[in-house]
mmCIF file with all atom_site columns, C-alpha atoms and ligand atoms in Angstrom:
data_model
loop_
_atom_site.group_PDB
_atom_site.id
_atom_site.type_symbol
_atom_site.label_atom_id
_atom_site.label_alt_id
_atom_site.label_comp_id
_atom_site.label_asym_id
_atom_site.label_entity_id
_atom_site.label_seq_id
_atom_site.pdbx_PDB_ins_code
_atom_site.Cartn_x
_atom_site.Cartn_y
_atom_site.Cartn_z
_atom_site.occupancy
_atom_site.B_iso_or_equiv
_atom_site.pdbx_formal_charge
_atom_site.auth_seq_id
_atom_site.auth_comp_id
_atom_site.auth_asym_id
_atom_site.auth_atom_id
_atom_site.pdbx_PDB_model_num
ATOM   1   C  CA  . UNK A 1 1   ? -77.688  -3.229  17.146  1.00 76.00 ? 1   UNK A CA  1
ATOM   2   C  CA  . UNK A 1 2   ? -79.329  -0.871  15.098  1.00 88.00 ? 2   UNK A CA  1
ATOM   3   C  CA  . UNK A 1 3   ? -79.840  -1.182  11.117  1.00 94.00 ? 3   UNK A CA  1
ATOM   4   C  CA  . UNK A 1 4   ? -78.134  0.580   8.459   1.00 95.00 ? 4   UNK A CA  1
ATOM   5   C  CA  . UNK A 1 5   ? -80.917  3.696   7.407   1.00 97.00 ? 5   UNK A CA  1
ATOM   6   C  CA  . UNK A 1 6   ? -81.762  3.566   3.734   1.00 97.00 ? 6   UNK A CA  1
ATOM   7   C  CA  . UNK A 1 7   ? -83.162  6.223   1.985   1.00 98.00 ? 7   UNK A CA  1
ATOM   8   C  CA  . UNK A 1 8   ? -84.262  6.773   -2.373  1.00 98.00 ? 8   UNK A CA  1
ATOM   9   C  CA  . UNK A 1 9   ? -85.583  9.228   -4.686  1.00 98.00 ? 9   UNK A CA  1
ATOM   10  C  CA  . UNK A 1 10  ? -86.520  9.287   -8.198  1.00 98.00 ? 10  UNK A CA  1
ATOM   11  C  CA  . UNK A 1 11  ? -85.349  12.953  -9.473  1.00 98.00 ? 11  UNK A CA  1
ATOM   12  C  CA  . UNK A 1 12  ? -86.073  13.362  -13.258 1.00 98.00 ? 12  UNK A CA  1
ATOM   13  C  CA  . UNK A 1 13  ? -86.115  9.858   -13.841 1.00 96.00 ? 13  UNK A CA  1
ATOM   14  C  CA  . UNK A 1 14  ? -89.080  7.173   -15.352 1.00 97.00 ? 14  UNK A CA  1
ATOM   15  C  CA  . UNK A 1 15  ? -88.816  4.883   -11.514 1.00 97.00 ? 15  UNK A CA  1
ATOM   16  C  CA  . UNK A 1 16  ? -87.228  2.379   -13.884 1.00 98.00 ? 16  UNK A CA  1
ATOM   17  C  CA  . UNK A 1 17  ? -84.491  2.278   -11.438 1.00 98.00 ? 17  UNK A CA  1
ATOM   18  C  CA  . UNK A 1 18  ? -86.478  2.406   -8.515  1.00 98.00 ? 18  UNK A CA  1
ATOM   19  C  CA  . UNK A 1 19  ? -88.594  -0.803  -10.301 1.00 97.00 ? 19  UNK A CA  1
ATOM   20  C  CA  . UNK A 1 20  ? -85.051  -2.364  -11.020 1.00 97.00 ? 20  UNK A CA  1
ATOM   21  C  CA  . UNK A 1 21  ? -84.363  -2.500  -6.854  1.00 96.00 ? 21  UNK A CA  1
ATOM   22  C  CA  . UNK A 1 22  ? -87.719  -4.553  -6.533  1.00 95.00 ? 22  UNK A CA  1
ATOM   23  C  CA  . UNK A 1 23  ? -86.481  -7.178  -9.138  1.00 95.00 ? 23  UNK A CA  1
ATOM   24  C  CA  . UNK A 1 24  ? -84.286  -8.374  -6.731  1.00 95.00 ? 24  UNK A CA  1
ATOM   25  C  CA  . UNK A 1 25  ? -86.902  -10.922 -6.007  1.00 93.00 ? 25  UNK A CA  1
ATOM   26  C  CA  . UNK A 1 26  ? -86.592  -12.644 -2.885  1.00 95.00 ? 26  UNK A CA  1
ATOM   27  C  CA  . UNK A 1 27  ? -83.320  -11.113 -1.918  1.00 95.00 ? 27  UNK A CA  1
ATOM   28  C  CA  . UNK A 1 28  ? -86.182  -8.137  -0.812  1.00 93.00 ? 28  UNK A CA  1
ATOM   29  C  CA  . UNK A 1 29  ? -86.539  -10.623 1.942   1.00 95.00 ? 29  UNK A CA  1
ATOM   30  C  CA  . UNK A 1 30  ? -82.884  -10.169 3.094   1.00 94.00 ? 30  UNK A CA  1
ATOM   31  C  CA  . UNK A 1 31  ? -83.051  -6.214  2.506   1.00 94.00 ? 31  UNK A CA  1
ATOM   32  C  CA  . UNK A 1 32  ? -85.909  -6.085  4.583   1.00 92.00 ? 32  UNK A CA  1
ATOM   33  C  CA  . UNK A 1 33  ? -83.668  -7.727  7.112   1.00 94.00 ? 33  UNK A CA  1
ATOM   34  C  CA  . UNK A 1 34  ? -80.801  -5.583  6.477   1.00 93.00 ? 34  UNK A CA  1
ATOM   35  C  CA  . UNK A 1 35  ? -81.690  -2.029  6.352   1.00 95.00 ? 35  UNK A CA  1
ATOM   36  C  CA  . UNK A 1 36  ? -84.594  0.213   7.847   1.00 96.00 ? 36  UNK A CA  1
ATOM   37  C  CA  . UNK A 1 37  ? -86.027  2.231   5.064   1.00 96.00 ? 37  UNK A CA  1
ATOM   38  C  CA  . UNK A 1 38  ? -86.647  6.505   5.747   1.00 97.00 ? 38  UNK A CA  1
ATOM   39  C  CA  . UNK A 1 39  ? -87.386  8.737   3.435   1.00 97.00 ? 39  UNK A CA  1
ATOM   40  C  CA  . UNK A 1 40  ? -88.536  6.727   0.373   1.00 97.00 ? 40  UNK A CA  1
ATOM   41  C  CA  . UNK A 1 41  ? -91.175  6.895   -2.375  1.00 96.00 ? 41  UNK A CA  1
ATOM   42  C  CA  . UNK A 1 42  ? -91.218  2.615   -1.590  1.00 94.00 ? 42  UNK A CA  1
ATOM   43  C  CA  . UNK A 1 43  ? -92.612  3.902   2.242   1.00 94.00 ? 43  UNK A CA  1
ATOM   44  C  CA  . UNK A 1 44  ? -94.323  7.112   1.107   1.00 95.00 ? 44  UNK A CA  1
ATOM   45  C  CA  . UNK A 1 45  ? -92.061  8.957   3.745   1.00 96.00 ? 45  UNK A CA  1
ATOM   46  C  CA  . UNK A 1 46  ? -91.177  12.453  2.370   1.00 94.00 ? 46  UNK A CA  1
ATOM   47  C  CA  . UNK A 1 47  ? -88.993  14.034  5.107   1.00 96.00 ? 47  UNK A CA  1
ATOM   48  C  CA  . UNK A 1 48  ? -86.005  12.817  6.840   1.00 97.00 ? 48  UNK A CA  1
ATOM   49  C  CA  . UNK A 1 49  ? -85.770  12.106  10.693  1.00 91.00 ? 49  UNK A CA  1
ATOM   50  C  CA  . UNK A 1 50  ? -82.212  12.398  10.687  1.00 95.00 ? 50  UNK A CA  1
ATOM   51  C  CA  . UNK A 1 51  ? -78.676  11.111  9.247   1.00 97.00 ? 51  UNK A CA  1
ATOM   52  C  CA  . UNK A 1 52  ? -79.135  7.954   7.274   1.00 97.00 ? 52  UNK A CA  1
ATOM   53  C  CA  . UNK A 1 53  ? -76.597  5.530   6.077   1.00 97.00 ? 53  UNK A CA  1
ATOM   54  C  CA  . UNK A 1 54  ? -76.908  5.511   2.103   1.00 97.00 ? 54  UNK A CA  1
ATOM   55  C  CA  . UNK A 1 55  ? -79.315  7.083   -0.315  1.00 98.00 ? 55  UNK A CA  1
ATOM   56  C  CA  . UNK A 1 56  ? -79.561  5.815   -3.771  1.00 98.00 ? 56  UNK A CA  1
ATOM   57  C  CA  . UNK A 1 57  ? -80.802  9.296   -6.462  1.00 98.00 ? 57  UNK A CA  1
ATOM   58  C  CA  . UNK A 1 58  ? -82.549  8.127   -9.289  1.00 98.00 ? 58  UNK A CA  1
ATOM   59  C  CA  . UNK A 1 59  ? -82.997  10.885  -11.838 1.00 98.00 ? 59  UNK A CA  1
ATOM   60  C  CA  . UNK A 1 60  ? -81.043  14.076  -13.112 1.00 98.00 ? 60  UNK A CA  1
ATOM   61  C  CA  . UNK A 1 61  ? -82.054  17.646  -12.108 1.00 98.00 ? 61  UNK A CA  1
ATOM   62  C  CA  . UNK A 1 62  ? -84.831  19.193  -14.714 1.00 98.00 ? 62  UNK A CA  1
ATOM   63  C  CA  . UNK A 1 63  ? -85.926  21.368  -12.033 1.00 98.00 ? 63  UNK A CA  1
ATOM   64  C  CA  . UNK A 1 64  ? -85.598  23.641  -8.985  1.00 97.00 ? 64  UNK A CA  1
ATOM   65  C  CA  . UNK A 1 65  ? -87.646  20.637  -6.777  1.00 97.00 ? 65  UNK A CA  1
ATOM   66  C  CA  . UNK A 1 66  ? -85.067  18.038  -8.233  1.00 98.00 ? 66  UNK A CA  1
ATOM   67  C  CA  . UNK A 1 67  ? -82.097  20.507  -6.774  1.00 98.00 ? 67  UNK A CA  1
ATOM   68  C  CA  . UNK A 1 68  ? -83.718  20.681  -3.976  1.00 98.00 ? 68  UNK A CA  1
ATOM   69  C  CA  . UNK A 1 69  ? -84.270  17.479  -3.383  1.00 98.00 ? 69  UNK A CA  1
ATOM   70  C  CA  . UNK A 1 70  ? -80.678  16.134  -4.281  1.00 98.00 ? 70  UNK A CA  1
ATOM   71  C  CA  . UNK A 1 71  ? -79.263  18.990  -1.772  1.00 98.00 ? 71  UNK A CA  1
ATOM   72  C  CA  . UNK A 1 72  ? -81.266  17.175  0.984   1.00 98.00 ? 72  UNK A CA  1
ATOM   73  C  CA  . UNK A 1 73  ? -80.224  14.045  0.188   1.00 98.00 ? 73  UNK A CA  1
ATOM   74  C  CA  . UNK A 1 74  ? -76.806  14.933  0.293   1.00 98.00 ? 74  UNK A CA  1
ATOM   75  C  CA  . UNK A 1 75  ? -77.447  16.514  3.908   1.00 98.00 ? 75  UNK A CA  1
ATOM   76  C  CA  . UNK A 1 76  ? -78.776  13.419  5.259   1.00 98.00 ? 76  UNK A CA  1
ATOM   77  C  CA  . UNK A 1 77  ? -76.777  11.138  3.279   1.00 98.00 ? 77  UNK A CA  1
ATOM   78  C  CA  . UNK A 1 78  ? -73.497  9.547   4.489   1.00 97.00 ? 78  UNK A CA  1
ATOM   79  C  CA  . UNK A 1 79  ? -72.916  7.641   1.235   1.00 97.00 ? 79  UNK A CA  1
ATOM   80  C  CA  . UNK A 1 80  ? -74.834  8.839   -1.850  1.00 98.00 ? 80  UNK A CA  1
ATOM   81  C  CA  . UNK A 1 81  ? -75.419  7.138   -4.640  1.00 98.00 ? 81  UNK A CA  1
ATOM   82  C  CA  . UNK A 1 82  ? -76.013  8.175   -8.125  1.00 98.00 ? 82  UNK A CA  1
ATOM   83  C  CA  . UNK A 1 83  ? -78.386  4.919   -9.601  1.00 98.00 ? 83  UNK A CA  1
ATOM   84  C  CA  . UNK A 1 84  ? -78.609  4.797   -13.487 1.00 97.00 ? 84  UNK A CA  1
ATOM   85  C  CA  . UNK A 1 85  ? -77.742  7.118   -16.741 1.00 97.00 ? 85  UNK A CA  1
ATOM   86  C  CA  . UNK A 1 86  ? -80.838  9.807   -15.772 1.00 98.00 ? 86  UNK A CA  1
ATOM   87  C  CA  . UNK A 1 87  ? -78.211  10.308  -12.571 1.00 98.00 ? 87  UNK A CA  1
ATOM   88  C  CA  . UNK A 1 88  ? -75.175  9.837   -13.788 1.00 98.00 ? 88  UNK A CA  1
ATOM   89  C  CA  . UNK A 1 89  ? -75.691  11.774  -17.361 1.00 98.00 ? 89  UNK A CA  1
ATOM   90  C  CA  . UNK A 1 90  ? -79.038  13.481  -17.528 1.00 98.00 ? 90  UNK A CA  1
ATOM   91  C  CA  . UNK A 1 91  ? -80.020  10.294  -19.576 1.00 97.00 ? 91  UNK A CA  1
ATOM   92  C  CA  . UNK A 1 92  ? -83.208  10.807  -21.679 1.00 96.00 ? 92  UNK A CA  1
ATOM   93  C  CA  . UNK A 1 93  ? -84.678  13.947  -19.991 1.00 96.00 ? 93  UNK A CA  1
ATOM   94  C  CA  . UNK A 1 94  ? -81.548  15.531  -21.267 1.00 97.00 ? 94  UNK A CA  1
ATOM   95  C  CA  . UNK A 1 95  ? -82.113  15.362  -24.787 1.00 95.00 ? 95  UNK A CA  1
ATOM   96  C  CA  . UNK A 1 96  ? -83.769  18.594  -24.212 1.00 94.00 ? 96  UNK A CA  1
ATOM   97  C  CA  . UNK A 1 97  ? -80.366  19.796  -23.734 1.00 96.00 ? 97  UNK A CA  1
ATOM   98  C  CA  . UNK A 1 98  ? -79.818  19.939  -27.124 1.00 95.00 ? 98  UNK A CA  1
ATOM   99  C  CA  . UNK A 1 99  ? -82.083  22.646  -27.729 1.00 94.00 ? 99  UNK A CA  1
ATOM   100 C  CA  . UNK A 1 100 ? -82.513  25.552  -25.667 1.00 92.00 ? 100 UNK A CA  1
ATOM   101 C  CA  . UNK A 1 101 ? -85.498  25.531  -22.943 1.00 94.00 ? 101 UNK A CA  1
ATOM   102 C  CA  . UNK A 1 102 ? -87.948  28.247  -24.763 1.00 94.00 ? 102 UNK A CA  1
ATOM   103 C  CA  . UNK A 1 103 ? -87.247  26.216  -27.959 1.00 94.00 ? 103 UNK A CA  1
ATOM   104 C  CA  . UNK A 1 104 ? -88.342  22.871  -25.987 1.00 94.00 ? 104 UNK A CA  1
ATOM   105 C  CA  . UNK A 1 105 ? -91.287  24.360  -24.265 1.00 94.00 ? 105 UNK A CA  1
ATOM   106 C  CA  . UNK A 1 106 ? -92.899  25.878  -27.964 1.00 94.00 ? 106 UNK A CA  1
ATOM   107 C  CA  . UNK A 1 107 ? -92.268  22.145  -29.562 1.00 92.00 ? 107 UNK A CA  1
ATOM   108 C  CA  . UNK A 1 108 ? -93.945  20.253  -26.299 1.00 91.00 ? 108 UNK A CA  1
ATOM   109 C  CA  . UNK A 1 109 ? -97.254  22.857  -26.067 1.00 93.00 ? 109 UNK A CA  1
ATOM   110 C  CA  . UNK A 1 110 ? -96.827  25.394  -29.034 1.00 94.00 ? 110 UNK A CA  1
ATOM   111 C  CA  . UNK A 1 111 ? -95.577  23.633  -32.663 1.00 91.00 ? 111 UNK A CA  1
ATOM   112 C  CA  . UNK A 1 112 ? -95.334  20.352  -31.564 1.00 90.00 ? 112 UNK A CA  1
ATOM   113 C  CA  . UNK A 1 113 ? -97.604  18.354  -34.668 1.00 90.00 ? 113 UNK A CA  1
ATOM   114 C  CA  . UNK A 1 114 ? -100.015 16.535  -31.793 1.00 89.00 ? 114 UNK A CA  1
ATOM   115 C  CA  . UNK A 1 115 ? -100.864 20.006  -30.628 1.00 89.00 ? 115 UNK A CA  1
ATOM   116 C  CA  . UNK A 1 116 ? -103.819 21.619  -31.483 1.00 85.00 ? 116 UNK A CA  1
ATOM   117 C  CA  . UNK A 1 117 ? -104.017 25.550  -32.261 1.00 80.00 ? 117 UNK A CA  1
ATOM   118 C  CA  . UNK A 1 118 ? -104.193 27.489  -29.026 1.00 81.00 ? 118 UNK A CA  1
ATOM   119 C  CA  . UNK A 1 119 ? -101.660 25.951  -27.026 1.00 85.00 ? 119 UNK A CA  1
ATOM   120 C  CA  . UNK A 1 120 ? -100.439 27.490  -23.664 1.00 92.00 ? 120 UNK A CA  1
ATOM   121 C  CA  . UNK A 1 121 ? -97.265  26.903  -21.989 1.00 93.00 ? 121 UNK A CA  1
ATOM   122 C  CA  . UNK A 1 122 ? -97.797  25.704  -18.662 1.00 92.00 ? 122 UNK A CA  1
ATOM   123 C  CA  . UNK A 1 123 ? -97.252  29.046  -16.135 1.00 90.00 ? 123 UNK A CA  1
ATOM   124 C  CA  . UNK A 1 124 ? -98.206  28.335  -12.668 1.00 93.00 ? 124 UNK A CA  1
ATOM   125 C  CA  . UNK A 1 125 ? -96.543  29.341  -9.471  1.00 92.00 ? 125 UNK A CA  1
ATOM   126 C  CA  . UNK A 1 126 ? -97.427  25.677  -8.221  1.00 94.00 ? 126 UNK A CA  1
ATOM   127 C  CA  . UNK A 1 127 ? -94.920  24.040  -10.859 1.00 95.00 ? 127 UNK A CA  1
ATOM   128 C  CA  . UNK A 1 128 ? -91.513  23.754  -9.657  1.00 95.00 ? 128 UNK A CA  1
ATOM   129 C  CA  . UNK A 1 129 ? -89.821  26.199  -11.890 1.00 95.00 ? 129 UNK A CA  1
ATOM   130 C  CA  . UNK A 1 130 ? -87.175  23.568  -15.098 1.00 96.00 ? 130 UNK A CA  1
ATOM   131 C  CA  . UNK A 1 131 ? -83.912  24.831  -15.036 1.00 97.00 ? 131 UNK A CA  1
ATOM   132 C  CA  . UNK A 1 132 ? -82.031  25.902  -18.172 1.00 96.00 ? 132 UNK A CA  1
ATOM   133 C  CA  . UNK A 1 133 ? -80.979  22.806  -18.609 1.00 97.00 ? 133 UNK A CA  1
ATOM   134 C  CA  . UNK A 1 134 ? -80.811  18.886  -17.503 1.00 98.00 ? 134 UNK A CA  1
ATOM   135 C  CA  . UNK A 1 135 ? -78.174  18.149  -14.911 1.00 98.00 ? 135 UNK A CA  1
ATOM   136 C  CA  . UNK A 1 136 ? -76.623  14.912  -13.654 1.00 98.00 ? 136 UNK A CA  1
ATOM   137 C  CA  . UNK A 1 137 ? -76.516  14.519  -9.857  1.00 98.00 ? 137 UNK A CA  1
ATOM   138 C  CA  . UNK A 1 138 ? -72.657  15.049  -9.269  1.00 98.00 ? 138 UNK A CA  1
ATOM   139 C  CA  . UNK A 1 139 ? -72.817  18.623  -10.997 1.00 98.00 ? 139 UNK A CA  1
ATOM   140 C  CA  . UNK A 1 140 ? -75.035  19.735  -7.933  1.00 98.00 ? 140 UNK A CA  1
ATOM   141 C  CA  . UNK A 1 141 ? -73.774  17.670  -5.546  1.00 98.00 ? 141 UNK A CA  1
ATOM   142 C  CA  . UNK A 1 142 ? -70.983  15.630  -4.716  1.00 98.00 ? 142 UNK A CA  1
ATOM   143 C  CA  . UNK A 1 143 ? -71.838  11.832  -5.587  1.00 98.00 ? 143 UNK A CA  1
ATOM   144 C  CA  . UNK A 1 144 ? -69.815  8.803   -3.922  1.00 98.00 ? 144 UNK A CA  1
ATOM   145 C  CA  . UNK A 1 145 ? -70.365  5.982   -5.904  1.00 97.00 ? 145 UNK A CA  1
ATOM   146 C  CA  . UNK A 1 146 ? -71.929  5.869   -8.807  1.00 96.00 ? 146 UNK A CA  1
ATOM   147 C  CA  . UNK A 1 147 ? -74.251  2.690   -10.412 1.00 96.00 ? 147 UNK A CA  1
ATOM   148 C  CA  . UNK A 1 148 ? -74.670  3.013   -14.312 1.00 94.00 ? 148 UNK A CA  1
ATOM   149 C  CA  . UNK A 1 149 ? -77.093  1.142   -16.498 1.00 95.00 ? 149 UNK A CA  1
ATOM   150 C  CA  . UNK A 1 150 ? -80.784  2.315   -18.031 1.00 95.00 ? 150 UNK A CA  1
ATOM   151 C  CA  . UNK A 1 151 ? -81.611  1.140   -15.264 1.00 96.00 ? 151 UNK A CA  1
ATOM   152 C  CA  . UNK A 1 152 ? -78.446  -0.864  -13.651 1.00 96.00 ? 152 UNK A CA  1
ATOM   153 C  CA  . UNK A 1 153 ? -79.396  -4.348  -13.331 1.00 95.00 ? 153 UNK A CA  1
ATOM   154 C  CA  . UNK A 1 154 ? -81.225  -5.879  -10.176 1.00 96.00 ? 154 UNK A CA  1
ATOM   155 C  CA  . UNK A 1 155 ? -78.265  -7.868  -9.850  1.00 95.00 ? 155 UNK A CA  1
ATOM   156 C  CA  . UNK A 1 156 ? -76.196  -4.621  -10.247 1.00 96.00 ? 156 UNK A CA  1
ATOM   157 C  CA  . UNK A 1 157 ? -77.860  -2.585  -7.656  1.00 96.00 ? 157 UNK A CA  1
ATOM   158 C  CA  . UNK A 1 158 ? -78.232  -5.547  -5.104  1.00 96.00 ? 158 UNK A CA  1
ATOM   159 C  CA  . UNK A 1 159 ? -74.547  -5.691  -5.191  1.00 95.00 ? 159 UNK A CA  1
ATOM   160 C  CA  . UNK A 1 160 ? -73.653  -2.371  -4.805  1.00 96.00 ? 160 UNK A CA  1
ATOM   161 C  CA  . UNK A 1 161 ? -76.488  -1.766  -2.138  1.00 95.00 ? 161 UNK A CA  1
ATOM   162 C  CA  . UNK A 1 162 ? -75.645  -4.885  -0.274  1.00 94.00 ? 162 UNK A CA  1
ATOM   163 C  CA  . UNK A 1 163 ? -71.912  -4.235  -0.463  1.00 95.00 ? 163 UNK A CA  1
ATOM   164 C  CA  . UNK A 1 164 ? -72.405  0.027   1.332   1.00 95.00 ? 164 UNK A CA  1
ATOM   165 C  CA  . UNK A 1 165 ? -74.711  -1.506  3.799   1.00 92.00 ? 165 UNK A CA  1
ATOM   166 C  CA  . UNK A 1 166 ? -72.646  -3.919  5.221   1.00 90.00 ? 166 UNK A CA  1
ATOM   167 C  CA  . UNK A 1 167 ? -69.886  -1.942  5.750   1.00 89.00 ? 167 UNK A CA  1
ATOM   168 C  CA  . UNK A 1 168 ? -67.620  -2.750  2.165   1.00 91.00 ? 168 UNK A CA  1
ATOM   169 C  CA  . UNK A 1 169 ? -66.692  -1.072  -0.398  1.00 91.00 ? 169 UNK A CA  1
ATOM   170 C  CA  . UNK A 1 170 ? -68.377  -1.954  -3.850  1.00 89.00 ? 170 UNK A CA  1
ATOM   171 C  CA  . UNK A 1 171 ? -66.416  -3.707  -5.986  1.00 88.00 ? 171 UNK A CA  1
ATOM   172 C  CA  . UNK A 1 172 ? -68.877  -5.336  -9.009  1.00 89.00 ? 172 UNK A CA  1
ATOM   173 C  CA  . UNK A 1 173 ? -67.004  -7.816  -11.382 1.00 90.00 ? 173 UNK A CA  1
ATOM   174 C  CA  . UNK A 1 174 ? -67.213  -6.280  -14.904 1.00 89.00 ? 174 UNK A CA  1
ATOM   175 C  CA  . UNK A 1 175 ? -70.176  -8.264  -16.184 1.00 89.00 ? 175 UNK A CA  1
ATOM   176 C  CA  . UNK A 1 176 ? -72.715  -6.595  -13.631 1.00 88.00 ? 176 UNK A CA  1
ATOM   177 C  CA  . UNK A 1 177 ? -71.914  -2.916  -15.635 1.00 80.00 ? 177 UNK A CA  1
ATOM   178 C  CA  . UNK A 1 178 ? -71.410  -4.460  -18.975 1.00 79.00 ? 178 UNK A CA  1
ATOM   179 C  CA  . UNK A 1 179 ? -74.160  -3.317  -21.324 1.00 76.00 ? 179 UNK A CA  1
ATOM   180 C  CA  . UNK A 1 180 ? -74.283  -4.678  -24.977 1.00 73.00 ? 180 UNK A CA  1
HETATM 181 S  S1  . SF4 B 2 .   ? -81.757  5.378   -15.962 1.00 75.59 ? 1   SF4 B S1  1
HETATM 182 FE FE1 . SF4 B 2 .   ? -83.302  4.464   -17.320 1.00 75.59 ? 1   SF4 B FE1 1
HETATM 183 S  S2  . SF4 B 2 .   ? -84.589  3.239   -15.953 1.00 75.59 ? 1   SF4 B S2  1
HETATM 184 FE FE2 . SF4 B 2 .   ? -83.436  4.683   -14.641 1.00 75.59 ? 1   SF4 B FE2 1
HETATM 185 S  S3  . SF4 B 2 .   ? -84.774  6.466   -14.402 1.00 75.59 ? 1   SF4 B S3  1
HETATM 186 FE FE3 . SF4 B 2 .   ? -83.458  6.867   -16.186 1.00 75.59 ? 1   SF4 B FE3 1
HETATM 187 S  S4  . SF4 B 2 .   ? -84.661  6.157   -17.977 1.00 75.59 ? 1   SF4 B S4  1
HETATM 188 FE FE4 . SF4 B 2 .   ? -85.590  5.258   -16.133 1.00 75.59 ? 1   SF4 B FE4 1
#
């Protein structure tokens, strides 16, 4: 019988998530077992081959590339899963959310007090163009389950992952999305 397809991205996220997944130790051994990896930065494999069973989104949107990403993921995607706060809330690339984009930009290559006189912003056709602000996942796409933590736990994601993959619906006991 054919495997479960798994697929992952990291969006506008750190891969602290992505790093998270690997610290399932030797459970790898079992996921290895259980799934066949597609489209993954773990495999290097940037385009899908077809419908896959669940994808795991690290990362909000910051730009048009993220979007487009996520969309694709959602079209290939039965199940899609929305892995830690970047997903799920923006997380830390949306404190620039709390001022506007121009005012972010001038502060990063302009004003900021590490830059030096002369600054340019960056203005390059080759740069995916930032939106006007930092979205989570589910306000571009629909999101079925979602995994929360900065980043969700090994544990955490194991469970979730292992539960979709096998056919069950996740259902983590309370001290797996308990942060203190
Ligand atoms: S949720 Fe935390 S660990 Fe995951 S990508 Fe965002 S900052 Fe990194």
């Amino acid at each position: 019988m054919a495997k479960p397809k798994l697929a992952t991205c990291s969006l506008a996220g750190c891969f602290g998530c992505h790093m998270s997944l690997l610290d399932i130790d030797e459970r790898i051994i079992e996921l290895v077992d259980l799934v066949d990896l597609d489209r993954s930065p773990l495999d290097d494999k940037k385009r899908f081959d077809g419908m896959v069973d669940v994808g795991l989104v690290e990362g909000g949107c910051a730009n048009e590339h993220n979007v487009h990403v996520l969309r694709d993921f959602r079209a290939h995607c039965r199940t899609l899963v929305a892995v830690g706060a970047c997903a799920i809330t923006g997380g830390v690339p949306a404190m620039r959310n709390l001022v506007g984009l121009r005012e972010c930009l001038e502060e990063a290559y302009l004003k900021g007090p590490t830059v030096e006189a002369g600054g340019l912003i960056p203005n390059d056709e080759d740069l995916p163009l930032l939106l006007d602000r930092v979205y989570p996942a589910h306000e571009i796409v629909k999101i079925d389950y979602f995994l929360p933590g900065c980043p969700p736990s090994a544990d955490t994601i194991w469970a979730g992952l292992r539960a979709l993959l096998t056919g069950h619906q996740p259902a983590l006991p309370y001290k797996l999305f308990k942060y203190e």
